mmCIF file of C-alpha atoms in Angstrom:
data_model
loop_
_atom_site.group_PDB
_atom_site.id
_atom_site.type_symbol
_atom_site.label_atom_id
_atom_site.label_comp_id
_atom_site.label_asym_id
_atom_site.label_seq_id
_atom_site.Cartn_x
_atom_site.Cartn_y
_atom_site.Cartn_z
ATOM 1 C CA UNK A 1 -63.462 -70.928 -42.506
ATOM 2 C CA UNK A 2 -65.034 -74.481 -42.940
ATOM 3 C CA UNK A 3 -61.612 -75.780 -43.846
ATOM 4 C CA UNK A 4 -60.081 -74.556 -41.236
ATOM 5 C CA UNK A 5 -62.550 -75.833 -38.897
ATOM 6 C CA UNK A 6 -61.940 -79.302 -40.077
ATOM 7 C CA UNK A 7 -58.722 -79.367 -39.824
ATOM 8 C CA UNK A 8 -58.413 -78.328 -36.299
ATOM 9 C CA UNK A 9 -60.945 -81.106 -35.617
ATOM 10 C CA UNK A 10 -59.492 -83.031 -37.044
ATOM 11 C CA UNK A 11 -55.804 -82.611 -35.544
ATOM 12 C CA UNK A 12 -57.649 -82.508 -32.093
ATOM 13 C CA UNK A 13 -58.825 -85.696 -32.868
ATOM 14 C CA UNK A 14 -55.623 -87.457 -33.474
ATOM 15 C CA UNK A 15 -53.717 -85.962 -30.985
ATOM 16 C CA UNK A 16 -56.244 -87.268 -28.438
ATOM 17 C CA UNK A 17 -55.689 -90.788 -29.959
ATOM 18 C CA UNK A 18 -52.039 -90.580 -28.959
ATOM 19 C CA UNK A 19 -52.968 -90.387 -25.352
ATOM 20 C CA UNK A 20 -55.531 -93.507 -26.001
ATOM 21 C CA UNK A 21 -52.635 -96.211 -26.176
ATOM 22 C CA UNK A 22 -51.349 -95.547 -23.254
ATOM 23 C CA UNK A 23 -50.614 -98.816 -21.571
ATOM 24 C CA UNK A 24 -51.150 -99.257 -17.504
ATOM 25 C CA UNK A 25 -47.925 -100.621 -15.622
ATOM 26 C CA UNK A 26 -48.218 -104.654 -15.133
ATOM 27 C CA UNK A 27 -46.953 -106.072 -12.149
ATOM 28 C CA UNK A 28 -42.889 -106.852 -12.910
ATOM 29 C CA UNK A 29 -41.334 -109.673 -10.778
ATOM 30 C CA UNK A 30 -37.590 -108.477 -10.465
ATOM 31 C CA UNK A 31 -34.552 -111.099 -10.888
ATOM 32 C CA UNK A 32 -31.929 -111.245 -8.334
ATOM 33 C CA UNK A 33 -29.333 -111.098 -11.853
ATOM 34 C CA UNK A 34 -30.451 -109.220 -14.698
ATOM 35 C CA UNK A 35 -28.299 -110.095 -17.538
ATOM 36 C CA UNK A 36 -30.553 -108.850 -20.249
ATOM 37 C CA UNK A 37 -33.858 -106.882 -20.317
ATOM 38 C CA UNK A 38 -36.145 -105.655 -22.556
ATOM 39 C CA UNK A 39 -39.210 -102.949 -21.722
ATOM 40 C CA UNK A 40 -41.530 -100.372 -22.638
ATOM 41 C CA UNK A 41 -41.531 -97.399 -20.100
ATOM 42 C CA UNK A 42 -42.826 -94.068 -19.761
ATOM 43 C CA UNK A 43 -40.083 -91.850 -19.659
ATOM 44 C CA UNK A 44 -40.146 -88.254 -17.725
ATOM 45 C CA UNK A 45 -37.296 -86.288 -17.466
ATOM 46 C CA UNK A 46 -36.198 -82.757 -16.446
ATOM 47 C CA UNK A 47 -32.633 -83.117 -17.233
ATOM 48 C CA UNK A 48 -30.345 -79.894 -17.278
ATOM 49 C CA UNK A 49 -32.095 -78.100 -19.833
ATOM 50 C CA UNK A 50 -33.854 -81.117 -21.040
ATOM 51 C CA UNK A 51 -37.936 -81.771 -20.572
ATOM 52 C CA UNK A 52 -39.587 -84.256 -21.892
ATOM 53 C CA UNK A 53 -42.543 -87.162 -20.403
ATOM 54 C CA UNK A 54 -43.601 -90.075 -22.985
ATOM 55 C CA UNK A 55 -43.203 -93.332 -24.035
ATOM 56 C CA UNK A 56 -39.643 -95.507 -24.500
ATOM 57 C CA UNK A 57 -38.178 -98.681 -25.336
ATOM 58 C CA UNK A 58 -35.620 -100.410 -24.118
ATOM 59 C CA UNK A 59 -33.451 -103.072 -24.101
ATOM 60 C CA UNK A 60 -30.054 -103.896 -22.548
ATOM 61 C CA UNK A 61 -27.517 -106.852 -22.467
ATOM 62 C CA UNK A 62 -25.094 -106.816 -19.698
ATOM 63 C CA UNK A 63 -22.907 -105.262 -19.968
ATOM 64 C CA UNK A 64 -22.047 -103.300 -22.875
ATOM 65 C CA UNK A 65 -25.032 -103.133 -25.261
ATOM 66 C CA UNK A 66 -27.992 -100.842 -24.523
ATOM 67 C CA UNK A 67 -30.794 -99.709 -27.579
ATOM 68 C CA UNK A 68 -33.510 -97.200 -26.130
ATOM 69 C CA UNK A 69 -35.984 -95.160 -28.233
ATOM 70 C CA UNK A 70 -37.961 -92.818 -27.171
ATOM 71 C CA UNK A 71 -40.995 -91.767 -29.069
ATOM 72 C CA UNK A 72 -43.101 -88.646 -29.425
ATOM 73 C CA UNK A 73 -47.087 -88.253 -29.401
ATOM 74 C CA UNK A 74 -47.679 -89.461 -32.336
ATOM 75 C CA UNK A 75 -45.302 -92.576 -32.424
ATOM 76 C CA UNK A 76 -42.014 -91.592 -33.847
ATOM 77 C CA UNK A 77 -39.028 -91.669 -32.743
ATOM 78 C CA UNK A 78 -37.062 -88.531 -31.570
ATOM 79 C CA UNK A 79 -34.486 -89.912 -29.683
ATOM 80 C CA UNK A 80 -32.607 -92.988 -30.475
ATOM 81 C CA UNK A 81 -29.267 -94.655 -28.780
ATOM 82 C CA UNK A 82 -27.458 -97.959 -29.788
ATOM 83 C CA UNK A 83 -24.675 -98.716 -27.673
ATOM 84 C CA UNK A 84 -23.158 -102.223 -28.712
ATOM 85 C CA UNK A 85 -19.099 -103.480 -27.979
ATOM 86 C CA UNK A 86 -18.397 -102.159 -31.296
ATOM 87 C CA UNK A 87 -20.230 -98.850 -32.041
ATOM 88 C CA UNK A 88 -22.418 -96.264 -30.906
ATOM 89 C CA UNK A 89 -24.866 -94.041 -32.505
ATOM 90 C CA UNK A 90 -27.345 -90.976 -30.596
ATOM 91 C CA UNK A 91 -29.501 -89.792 -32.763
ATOM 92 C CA UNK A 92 -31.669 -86.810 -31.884
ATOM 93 C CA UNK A 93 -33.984 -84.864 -34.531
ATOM 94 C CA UNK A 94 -30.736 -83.507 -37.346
ATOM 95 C CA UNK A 95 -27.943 -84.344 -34.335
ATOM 96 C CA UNK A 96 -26.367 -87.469 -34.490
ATOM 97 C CA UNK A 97 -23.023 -88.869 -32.394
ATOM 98 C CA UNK A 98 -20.638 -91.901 -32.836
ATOM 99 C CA UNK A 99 -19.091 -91.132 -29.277
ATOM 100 C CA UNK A 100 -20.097 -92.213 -26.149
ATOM 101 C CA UNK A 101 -18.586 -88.779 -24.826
ATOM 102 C CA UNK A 102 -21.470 -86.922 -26.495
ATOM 103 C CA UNK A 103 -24.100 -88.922 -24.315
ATOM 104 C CA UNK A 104 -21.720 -88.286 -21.102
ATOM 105 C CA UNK A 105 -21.246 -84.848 -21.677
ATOM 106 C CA UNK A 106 -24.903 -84.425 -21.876
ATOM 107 C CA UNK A 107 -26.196 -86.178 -19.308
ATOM 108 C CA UNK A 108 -22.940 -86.341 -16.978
ATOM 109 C CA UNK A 109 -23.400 -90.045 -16.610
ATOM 110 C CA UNK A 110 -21.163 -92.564 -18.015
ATOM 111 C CA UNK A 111 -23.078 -94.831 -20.474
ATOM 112 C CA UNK A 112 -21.134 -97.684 -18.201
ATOM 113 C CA UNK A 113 -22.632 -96.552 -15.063
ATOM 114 C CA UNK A 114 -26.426 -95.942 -16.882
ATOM 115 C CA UNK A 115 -26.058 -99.707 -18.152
ATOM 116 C CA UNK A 116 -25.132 -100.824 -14.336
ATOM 117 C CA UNK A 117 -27.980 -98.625 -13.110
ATOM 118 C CA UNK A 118 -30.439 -99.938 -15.407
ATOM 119 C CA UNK A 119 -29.308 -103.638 -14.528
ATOM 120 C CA UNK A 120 -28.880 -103.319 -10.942
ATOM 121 C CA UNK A 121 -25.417 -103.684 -10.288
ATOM 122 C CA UNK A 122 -22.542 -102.100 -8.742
ATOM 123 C CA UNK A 123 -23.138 -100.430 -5.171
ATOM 124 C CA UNK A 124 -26.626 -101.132 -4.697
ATOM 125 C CA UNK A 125 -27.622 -100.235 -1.175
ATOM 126 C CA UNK A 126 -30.938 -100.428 1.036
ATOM 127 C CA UNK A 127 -31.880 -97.672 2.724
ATOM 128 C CA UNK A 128 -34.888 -96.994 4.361
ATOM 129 C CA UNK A 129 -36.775 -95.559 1.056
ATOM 130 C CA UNK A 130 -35.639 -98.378 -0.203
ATOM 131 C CA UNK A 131 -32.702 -99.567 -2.960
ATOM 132 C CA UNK A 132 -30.819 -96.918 -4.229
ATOM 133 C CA UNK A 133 -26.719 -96.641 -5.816
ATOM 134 C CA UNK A 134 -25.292 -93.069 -4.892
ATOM 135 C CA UNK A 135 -23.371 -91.701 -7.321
ATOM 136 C CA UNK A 136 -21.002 -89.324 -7.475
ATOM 137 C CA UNK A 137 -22.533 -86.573 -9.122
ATOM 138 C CA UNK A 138 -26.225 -88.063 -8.930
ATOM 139 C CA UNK A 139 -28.254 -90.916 -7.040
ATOM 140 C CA UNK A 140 -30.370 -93.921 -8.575
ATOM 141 C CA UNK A 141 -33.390 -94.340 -6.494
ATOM 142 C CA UNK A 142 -35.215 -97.737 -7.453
ATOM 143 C CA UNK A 143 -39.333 -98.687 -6.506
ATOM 144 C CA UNK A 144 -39.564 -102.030 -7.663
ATOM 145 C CA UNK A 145 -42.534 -103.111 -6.202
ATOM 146 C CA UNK A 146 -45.985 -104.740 -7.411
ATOM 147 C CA UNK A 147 -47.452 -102.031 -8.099
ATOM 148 C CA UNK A 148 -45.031 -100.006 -9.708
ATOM 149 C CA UNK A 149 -41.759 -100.396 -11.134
ATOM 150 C CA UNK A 150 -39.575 -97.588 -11.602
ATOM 151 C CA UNK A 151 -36.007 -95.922 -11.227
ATOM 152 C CA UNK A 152 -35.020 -92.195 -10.940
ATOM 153 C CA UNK A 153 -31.727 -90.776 -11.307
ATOM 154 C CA UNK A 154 -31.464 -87.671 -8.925
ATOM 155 C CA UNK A 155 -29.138 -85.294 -9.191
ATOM 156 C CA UNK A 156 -27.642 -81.221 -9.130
ATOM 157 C CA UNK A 157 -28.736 -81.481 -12.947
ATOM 158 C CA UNK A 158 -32.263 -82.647 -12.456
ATOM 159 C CA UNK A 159 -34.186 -86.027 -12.251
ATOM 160 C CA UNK A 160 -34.783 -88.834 -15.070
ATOM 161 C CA UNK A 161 -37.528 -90.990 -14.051
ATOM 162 C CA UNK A 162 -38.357 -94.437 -16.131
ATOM 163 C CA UNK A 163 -40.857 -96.505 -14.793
ATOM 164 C CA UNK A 164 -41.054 -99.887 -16.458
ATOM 165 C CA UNK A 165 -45.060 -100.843 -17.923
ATOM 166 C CA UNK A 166 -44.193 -104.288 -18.970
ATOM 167 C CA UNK A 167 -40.239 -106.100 -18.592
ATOM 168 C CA UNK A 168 -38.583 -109.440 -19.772
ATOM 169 C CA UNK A 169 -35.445 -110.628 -18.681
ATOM 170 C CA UNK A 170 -32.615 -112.974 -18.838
ATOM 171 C CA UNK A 171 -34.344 -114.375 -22.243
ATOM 172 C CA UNK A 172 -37.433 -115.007 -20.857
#
């Protein structure tokens, strides 16, 4: 019974440190041109039959190499996507893809469009919530202000929400 007792203790104990280094967005000064980035984000996502809210990495270079990880309570990584001129890899848990097409099919966003998205380019428009780029099976709404950075992809499927904690871009 004693054992047991400690044990419990002691995995409430570090499950509650998981939630202790979580970082507080900093205020992100936006680039007119983002050419490369690199973040940490909190991720939260109800995607199709998807659910998920934690922590992610990030980085992208304009315009065909993307690496995001995204990371469970206690650290490790459960999802992880390299996307680089030459190859691609998705690896989730056992699954892992070499196809871009597995990553489309999923999400029904083309990894081109996601890395646009994420970058702010293509048909970015300002409408009176703001910047957004509408899709055609889903809409990118972006807050980029002082006080919070993030962008949501809204769509029939769901909504993926990133907001950005701490970003660097263009090399800086």
């Amino acid at each position: 019974m004693k054992k047991g007792l400690v044990w419990l203790c002691l995995l409430l104990l570090l499950s509650g440190c998981s939630f202790l280094t979580r970082k507080t967005a900093l205020p992100i000064e936006w680039p007119k041109t983002i050419d490369s980035m690199e973040a940490l984000c909190d991720l939260n996502m109800a995607w199709k039959d998807m659910h998920y809210s934690g922590s992610m990495s990030l980085r992208v270079a304009y315009p065909d190499a993307m690496q995001m990880e995204v990371y469970g309570p206690f650290g490790e990584t459960i999802v992880y996507l390299k996307k680089t001129p030459q190859t691609f890899l998705l690896a989730a848990g056992d699954e892992k893809y070499v196809n871009e097409k597995a990553f489309e099919e999923r999400f029904d966003i083309s990894l081109k469009d996601f890395i646009d998205d994420l970058t702010l380019r293509g048909p970015v428009r300002e409408g009176p919530g703001g910047l957004f780029v509408q899709r055609a099976r889903y809409r990118v709404v972006y807050n980029l202000g002082e006080r919070e950075s993030k962008s949501c992809w809204e769509g029939i499927e769901g909504r993926i929400c990133i907001t950005f904690l701490e970003a660097r871009f263009n090399g800086e």
